[in-house]
Amino acid sequence: MIAYINRLPPVDSPEFPQEIRSLGERLRDPEEVFRSIVSKQSLDDRVRFVALYGWLLRLRREERNEEYAEVVNRYDTYFGGEPYFLTFRAIVARNRGGRANLRKSVELSREAARRLPDVAGVVHQLAAFMIEYFERSEAPDASEVLEVERSVDHAISLSQGKIAHYYETRARLLTIKREIEGVHEESVFSGHPRAKLRIHSETLPGDRVASVLACTDGFSRAVHDYAIYSDWADLWKDLGPDGLGQVVRRIRQHESRPVETGHGGEVQEIR
């Protein structure tokens, strides 16, 4: 096990979190293995810290918050200088509840994201905890709202858009910004007249990858926002042998066209 841990990517690398998760899932009793390694003071500090990360990951996944806090406090003096330890402290603060503790978790997460800017989970934790703080505030600070938007988009980019939970965080941000409205505040999509985000449905052939790609927000604009096509069937005809290329070109041409601003006849380019 120690030899395997030594072959893992560096702790501060973007690949490390997934690798340690995968290791934990393959062990019959990951908690016992990780706890045993952490307790052996004769081992290399890096090996012990990797095991500590795996141990805490297991406790958090099982929502054993009191045990999580106890382990973090026990090893804070020894491993407190590790950048990841900031995320551990932030989780402990957040689990204590209350706006003051939640604010502390935000500050700790912000410093962790500054020190580990290329680790998607760390960057997302900042966004998620800030969203929780906003949801308990009457008027979130505009600069912090922008910070969350940058953070969650960066986390999505770092993870190549493969983690659905990050999109949930972005949807919560859009709700706070009132860019998503419906009959109920907790409803993301709605048929209510005030809803700014609607679901459109269309049945397309399922034997082509283009069918999946065409049914995305970017392509729906060509029908519902830009009126480049009269309906989805019209768009589908234009896919042709060139696949999505022709549709993409028409969307880009529409978005980059000059428009009259209404101020002295000036013309600006849409960005």
GROMACS .gro file of N, CA, C and O in nm, residues 8 13 29 68 78 106 109 125 132 136-137 148 161 171 179 200 205 218 223 225 234 261 266:
model
   92
    8LEU      N    1   0.150   0.765  -0.649
    8LEU     CA    2   0.041   0.857  -0.680
    8LEU      C    3   0.097   0.992  -0.725
    8LEU      O    4   0.209   1.029  -0.691
   13SER      N    5  -0.134   1.827  -0.727
   13SER     CA    6  -0.162   1.816  -0.871
   13SER      C    7  -0.312   1.801  -0.895
   13SER      O    8  -0.386   1.751  -0.808
   29ASP      N    9  -1.148  -0.214   0.342
   29ASP     CA   10  -1.176  -0.132   0.460
   29ASP      C   11  -1.086  -0.009   0.454
   29ASP      O   12  -0.985   0.000   0.526
   68TYR      N   13  -1.502   1.378   1.177
   68TYR     CA   14  -1.421   1.454   1.082
   68TYR      C   15  -1.350   1.569   1.154
   68TYR      O   16  -1.228   1.588   1.139
   78TYR      N   17   0.041   1.911   1.319
   78TYR     CA   18   0.145   1.842   1.243
   78TYR      C   19   0.136   1.870   1.093
   78TYR      O   20   0.236   1.894   1.027
  106VAL      N   21  -1.562   3.031   0.406
  106VAL     CA   22  -1.537   3.099   0.278
  106VAL      C   23  -1.395   3.152   0.273
  106VAL      O   24  -1.323   3.135   0.173
  109SER      N   25  -1.149   2.869   0.236
  109SER     CA   26  -1.157   2.812   0.102
  109SER      C   27  -1.094   2.905  -0.001
  109SER      O   28  -1.032   2.858  -0.098
  125GLN      N   29  -1.506   2.420  -0.416
  125GLN     CA   30  -1.545   2.434  -0.276
  125GLN      C   31  -1.563   2.581  -0.240
  125GLN      O   32  -1.658   2.617  -0.169
  132GLU      N   33  -2.360   2.919  -0.045
  132GLU     CA   34  -2.433   2.896   0.080
  132GLU      C   35  -2.441   3.024   0.162
  132GLU      O   36  -2.545   3.056   0.222
  136ARG      N   37  -2.790   3.295   0.258
  136ARG     CA   38  -2.830   3.341   0.392
  136ARG      C   39  -2.812   3.492   0.407
  136ARG      O   40  -2.822   3.546   0.517
  137SER      N   41  -2.783   3.560   0.296
  137SER     CA   42  -2.762   3.704   0.299
  137SER      C   43  -2.872   3.774   0.221
  137SER      O   44  -2.924   3.721   0.122
  148VAL      N   45  -1.760   3.424  -0.746
  148VAL     CA   46  -1.820   3.290  -0.752
  148VAL      C   47  -1.836   3.246  -0.896
  148VAL      O   48  -1.806   3.131  -0.932
  161GLY      N   49  -1.591   1.977  -1.769
  161GLY     CA   50  -1.737   1.969  -1.768
  161GLY      C   51  -1.794   1.833  -1.732
  161GLY      O   52  -1.909   1.803  -1.762
  171ALA      N   53  -2.617   2.678  -1.128
  171ALA     CA   54  -2.760   2.706  -1.133
  171ALA      C   55  -2.805   2.782  -1.008
  171ALA      O   56  -2.889   2.873  -1.017
  179GLU      N   57  -3.139   3.533  -1.270
  179GLU     CA   58  -3.136   3.504  -1.414
  179GLU      C   59  -3.217   3.379  -1.445
  179GLU      O   60  -3.238   3.345  -1.560
  200HIS      N   61  -3.737   2.347  -2.412
  200HIS     CA   62  -3.799   2.322  -2.541
  200HIS      C   63  -3.775   2.175  -2.574
  200HIS      O   64  -3.671   2.119  -2.542
  205PRO      N   65  -3.363   1.231  -3.506
  205PRO     CA   66  -3.311   1.095  -3.526
  205PRO      C   67  -3.202   1.062  -3.424
  205PRO      O   68  -3.116   1.145  -3.394
  218GLY      N   69  -2.665   2.612  -2.700
  218GLY     CA   70  -2.603   2.692  -2.805
  218GLY      C   71  -2.677   2.683  -2.937
  218GLY      O   72  -2.697   2.783  -3.006
  223VAL      N   73  -3.273   2.872  -3.316
  223VAL     CA   74  -3.417   2.861  -3.343
  223VAL      C   75  -3.496   2.960  -3.259
  223VAL      O   76  -3.574   3.040  -3.311
  225ASP      N   77  -3.392   3.206  -3.020
  225ASP     CA   78  -3.348   3.342  -2.991
  225ASP      C   79  -3.314   3.423  -3.117
  225ASP      O   80  -3.354   3.537  -3.130
  234ASP      N   81  -3.629   2.269  -3.959
  234ASP     CA   82  -3.555   2.353  -4.054
  234ASP      C   83  -3.406   2.348  -4.024
  234ASP      O   84  -3.322   2.336  -4.113
  261THR      N   85  -2.682   5.083  -3.258
  261THR     CA   86  -2.700   5.099  -3.115
  261THR      C   87  -2.813   5.193  -3.082
  261THR      O   88  -2.863   5.195  -2.971
  266GLU      N   89  -2.421   5.507  -3.433
  266GLU     CA   90  -2.297   5.434  -3.414
  266GLU      C   91  -2.323   5.285  -3.432
  266GLU      O   92  -2.429   5.233  -3.400
   0.00000   0.00000   0.00000
